[in-house]
Tab-separated table of C-alpha atoms in Angstrom:
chain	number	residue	atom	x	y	z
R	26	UNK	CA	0.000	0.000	0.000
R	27	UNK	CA	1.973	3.096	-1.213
R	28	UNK	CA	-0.774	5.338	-0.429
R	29	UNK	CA	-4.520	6.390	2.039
R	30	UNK	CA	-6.022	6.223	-1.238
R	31	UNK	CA	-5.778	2.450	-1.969
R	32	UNK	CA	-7.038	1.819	1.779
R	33	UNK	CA	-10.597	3.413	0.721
R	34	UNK	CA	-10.053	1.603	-3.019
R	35	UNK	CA	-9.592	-2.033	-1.295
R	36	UNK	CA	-12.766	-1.642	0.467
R	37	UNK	CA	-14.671	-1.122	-3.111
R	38	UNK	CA	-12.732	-4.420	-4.251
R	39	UNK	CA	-14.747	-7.879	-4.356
R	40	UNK	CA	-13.310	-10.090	-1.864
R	41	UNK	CA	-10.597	-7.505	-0.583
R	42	UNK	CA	-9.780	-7.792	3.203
R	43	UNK	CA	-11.397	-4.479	4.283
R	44	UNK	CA	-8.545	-3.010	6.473
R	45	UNK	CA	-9.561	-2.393	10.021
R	46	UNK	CA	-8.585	0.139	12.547
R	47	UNK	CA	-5.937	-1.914	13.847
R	48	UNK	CA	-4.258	-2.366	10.185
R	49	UNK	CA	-4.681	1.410	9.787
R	50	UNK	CA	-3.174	2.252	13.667
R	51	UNK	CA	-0.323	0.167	12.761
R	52	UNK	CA	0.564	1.531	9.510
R	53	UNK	CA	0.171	4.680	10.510
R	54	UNK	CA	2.818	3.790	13.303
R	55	UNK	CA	5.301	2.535	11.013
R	56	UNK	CA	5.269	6.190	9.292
R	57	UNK	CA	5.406	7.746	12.406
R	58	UNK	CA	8.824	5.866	13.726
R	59	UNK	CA	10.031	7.354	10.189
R	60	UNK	CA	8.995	10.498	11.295
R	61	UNK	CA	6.404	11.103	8.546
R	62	UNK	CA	3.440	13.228	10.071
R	63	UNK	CA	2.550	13.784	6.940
R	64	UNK	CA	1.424	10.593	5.902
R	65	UNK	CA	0.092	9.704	9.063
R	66	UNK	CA	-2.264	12.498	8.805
R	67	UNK	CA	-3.395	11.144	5.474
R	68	UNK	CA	-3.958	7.558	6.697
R	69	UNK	CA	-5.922	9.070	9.354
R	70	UNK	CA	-7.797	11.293	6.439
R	71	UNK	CA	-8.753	8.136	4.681
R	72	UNK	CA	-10.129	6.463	8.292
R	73	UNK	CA	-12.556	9.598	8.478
R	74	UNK	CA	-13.470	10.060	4.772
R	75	UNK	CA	-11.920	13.560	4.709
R	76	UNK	CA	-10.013	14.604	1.434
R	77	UNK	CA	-7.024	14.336	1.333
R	78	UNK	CA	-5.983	17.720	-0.547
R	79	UNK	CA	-2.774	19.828	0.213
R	80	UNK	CA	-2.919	22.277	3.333
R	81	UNK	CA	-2.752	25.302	0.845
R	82	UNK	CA	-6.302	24.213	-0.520
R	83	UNK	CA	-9.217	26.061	1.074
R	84	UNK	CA	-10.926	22.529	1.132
R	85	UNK	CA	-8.429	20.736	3.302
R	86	UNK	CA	-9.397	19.059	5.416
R	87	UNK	CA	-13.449	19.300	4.579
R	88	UNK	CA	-15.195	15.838	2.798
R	89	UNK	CA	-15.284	16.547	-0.615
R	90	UNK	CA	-18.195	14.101	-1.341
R	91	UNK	CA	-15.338	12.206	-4.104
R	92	UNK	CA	-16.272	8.831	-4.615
R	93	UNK	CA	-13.080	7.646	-3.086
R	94	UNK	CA	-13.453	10.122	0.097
R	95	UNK	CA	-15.836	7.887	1.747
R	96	UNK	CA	-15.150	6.757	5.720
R	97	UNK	CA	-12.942	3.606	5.863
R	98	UNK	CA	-13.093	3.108	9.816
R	99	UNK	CA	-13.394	4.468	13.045
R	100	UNK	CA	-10.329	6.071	14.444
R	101	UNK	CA	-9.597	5.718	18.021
R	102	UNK	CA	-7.904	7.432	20.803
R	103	UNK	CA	-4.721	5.101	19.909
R	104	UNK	CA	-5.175	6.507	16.163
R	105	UNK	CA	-4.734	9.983	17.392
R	106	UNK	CA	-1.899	9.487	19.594
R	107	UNK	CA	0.214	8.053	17.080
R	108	UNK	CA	-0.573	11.096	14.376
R	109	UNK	CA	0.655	13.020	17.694
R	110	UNK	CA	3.681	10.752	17.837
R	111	UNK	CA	4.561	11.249	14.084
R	112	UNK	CA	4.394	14.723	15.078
R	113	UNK	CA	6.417	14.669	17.659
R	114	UNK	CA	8.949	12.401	15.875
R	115	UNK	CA	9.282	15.318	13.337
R	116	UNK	CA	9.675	17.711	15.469
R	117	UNK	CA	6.279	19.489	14.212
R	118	UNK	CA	5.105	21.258	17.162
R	119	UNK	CA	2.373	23.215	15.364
R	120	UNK	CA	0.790	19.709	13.646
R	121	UNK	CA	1.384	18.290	17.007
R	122	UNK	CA	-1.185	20.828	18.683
R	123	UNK	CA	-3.983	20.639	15.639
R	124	UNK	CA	-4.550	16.451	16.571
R	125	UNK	CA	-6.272	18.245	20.041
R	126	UNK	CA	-8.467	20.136	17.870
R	127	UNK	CA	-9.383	17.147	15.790
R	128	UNK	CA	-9.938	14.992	18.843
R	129	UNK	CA	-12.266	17.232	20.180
R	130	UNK	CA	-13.858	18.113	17.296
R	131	UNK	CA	-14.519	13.850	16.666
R	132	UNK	CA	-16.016	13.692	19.939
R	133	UNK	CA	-18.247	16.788	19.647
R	134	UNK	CA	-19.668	15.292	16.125
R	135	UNK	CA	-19.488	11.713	17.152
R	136	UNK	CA	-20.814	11.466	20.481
R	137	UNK	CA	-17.922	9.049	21.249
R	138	UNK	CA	-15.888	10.608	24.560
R	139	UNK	CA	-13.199	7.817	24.233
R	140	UNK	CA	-11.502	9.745	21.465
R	141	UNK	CA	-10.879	12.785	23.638
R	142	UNK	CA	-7.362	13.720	24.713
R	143	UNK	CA	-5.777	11.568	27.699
R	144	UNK	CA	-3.074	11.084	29.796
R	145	UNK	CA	-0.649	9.963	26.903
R	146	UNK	CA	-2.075	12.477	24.256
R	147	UNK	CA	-0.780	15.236	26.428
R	148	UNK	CA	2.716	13.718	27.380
R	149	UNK	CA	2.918	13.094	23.576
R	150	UNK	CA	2.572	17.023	22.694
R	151	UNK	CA	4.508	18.160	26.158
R	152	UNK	CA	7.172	15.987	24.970
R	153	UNK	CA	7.204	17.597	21.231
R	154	UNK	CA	8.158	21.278	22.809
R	155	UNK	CA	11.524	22.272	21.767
R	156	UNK	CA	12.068	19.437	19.594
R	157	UNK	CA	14.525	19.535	16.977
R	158	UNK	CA	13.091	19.388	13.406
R	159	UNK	CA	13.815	15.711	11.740
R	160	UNK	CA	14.183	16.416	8.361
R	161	UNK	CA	14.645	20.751	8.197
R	162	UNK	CA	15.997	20.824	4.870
R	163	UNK	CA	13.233	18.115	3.411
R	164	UNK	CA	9.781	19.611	4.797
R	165	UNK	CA	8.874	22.757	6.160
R	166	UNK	CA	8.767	23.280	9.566
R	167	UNK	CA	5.611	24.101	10.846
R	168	UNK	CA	5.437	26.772	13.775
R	169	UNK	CA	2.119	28.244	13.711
R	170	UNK	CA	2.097	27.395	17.106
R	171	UNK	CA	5.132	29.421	18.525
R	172	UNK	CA	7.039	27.672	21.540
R	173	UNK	CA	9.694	26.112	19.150
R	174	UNK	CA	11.886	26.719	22.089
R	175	UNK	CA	9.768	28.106	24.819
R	176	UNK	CA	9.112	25.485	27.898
R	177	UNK	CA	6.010	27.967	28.762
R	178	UNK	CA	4.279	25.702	25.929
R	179	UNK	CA	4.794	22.549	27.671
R	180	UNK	CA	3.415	24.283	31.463
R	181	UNK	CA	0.449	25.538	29.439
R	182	UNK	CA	-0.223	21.932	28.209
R	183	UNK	CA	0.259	20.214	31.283
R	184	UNK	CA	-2.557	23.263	32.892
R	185	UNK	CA	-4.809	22.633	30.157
R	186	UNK	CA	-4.282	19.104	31.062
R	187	UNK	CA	-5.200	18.776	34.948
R	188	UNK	CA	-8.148	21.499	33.928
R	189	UNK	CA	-9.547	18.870	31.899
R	190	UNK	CA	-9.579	16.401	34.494
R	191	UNK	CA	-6.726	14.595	33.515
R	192	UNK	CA	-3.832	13.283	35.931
R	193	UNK	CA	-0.252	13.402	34.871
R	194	UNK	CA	1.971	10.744	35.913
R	195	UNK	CA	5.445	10.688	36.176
R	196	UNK	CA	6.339	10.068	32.225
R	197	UNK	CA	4.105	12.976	31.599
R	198	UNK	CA	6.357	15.466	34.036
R	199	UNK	CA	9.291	13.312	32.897
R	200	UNK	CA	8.714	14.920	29.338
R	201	UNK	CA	7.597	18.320	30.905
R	202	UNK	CA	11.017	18.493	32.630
R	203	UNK	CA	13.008	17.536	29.511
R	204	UNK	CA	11.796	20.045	27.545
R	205	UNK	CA	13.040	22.684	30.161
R	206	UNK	CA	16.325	20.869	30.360
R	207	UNK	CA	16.607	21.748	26.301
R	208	UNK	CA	15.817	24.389	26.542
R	209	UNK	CA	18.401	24.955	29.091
R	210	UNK	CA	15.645	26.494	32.438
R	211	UNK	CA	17.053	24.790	35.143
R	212	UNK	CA	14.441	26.792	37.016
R	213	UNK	CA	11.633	25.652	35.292
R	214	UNK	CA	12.994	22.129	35.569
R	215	UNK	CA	12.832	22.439	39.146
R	216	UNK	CA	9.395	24.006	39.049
R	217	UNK	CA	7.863	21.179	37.169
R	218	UNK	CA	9.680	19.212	39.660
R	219	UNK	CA	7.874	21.163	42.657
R	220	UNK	CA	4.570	21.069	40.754
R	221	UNK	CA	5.074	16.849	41.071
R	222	UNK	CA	6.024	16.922	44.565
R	223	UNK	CA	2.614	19.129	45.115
R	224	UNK	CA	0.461	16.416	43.312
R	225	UNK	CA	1.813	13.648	45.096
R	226	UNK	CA	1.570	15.427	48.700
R	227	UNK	CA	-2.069	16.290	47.394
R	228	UNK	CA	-3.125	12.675	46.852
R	229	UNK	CA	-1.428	11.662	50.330
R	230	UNK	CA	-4.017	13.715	52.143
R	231	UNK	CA	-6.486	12.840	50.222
R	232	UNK	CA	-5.836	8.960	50.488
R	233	UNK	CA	-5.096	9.941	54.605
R	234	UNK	CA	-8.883	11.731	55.032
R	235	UNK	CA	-9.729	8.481	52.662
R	236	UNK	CA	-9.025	6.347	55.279
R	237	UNK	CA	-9.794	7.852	58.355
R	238	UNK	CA	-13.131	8.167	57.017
R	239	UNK	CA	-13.361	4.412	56.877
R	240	UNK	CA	-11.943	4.156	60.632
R	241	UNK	CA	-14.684	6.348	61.888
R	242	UNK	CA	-17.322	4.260	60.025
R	243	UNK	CA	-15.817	0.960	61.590
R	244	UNK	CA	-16.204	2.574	64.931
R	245	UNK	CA	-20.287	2.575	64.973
R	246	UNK	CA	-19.520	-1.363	64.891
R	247	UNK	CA	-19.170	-3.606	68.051
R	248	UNK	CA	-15.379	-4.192	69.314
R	249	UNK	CA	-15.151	-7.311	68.032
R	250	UNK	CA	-15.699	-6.666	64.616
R	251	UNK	CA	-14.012	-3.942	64.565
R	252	UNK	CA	-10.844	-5.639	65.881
R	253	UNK	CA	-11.362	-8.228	63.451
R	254	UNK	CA	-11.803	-5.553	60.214
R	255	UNK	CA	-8.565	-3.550	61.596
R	256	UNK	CA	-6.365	-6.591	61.693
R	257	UNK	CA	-7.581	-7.507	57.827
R	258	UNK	CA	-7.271	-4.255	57.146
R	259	UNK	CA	-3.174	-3.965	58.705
R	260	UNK	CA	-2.628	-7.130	56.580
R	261	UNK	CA	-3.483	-5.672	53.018
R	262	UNK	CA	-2.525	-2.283	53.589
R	263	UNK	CA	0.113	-0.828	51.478
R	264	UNK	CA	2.491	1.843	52.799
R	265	UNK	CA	1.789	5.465	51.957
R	266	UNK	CA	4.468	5.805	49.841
R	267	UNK	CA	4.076	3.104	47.494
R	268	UNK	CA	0.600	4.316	47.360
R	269	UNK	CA	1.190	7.575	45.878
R	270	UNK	CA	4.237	6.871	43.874
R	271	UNK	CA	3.797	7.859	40.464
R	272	UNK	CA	4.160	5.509	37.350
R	273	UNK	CA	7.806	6.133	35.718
R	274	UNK	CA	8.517	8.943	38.840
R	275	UNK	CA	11.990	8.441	38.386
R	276	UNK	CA	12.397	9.029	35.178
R	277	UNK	CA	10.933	13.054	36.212
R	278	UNK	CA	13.819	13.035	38.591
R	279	UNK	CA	16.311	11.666	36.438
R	280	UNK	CA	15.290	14.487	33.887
R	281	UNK	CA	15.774	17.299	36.536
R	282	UNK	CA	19.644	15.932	37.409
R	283	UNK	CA	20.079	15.623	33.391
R	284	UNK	CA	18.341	18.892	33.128
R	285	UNK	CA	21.348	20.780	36.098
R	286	UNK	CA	23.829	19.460	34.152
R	287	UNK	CA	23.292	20.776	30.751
R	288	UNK	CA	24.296	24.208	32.863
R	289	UNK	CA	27.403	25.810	33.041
């Protein structure tokens, strides 16, 4: 398949294997290791039915009614990361931040919420700040955004982020802290590194009202019982701080020493 528009044609053929949204994630994953956001956003135009027409056009982007510009199948939220990834493998910031606008725009005509932006969407684009352009002297970088080398990008994403509703984790601040290390902010490295610290202290009193909730319920029970629920309860607990670690927390800490050393 050399290109989106024979996905759509094998569909029309008699006895074709109609490719599916897994075919069409992992294809579009194999142009984004190459760094090719391009194409991936073409794949993902031939999923949705949209024309595929250069950016210049004033129809890009719009279905065109074409014969051949009908929907092939229905993206998902792992189509959209991995446009975000080709992005971000190309160093395309600008491209990078248009996949939130078409995620949000799929759920709002769709109806289907499992499309919009998560935890990994985010960490994607945070991660794509201040990214050195792949190819610069074979496409054109695109910058429409601003924050080519700006880590004030990355602190708005990760706001826009936890205003949403969504959690980071420690890959997510891991990326955020990165980008400030390129950029060469120790101070803003450290700051992302504070922000962390905040979250986790946050969910440790959260967890700790959590629980003494519970022990005040158990106490409208008879001693016995209660005895007997505390001892179960001393058995399966897990210490506080393996309850609030974050997933990949080192790796936000590793960043920040990485991040102090690219001073001086």
């Amino acid at each position: 398949i050399e290109s989106p528009l024979e996905l759509q044609t094998l569909e029309r053929e008699e006895g074709a294997i109609v490719p599916d949204v897994i075919f069409c994630n992992t294809l579009m994953n194999a142009h984004a290791k190459l760094g090719d956001h391009v194409m991936a956003r073409s794949i993902l135009n031939a999923m949705t039915g949209i024309c595929d027409v250069p950016p210049a056009s004033p129809h890009h982007g719009q279905r065109c009614g074409h014969e051949n510009c009908i929907p092939l199948t229905a993206p998902t939220v792992v189509t959209y990361n991995t446009l975000a990834d080709a992005c971000k493998q190309s160093g395309e910031l600008g491209a990078a931040l248009e996949v939130l606008e078409l995620m949000t725009e799929r759920a709002d005509v769709t109806g289907d919420r499992s499309v919009l932006p998560d935890a990994r969407t985010y960490t994607i684009l945070i991660s794509t700040v201040a990214r050195k352009n792949r190819n610069p002297k074979e496409v054109p970088r695109d910058v429409r955004s601003g924050g080519e080398k700006d880590p004030d990008m990355a602190f708005a994403l990760l706001n826009r982020m936890m205003n949403e509703g969504i959690v980071p984790n420690g890959v997510t601040y891991c990326a955020l802290i990165d980008v400030c290390g390129r950029c060469r902010r120790v101070d803003l490295a450290l700051n992302g590194l504070r922000i962390m610290l905040k979250q986790k202290s946050k969910a440790s009193l959260l967890a700790s009202s959590s629980s003494s909730q519970k022990q005040n319920h158990g106490n409208n029970k008879d001693n016995d019982k209660r005895n007997n629920n505390n001892n179960n309860d001393n058995k399966n607990r897990v210490p506080m701080y393996h309850q609030q670690a974050l997933f990949n927390e080192v790796g936000a800490w590793t960043a920040a020493i990485n991040a102090c050393g690219k001073v001086g």
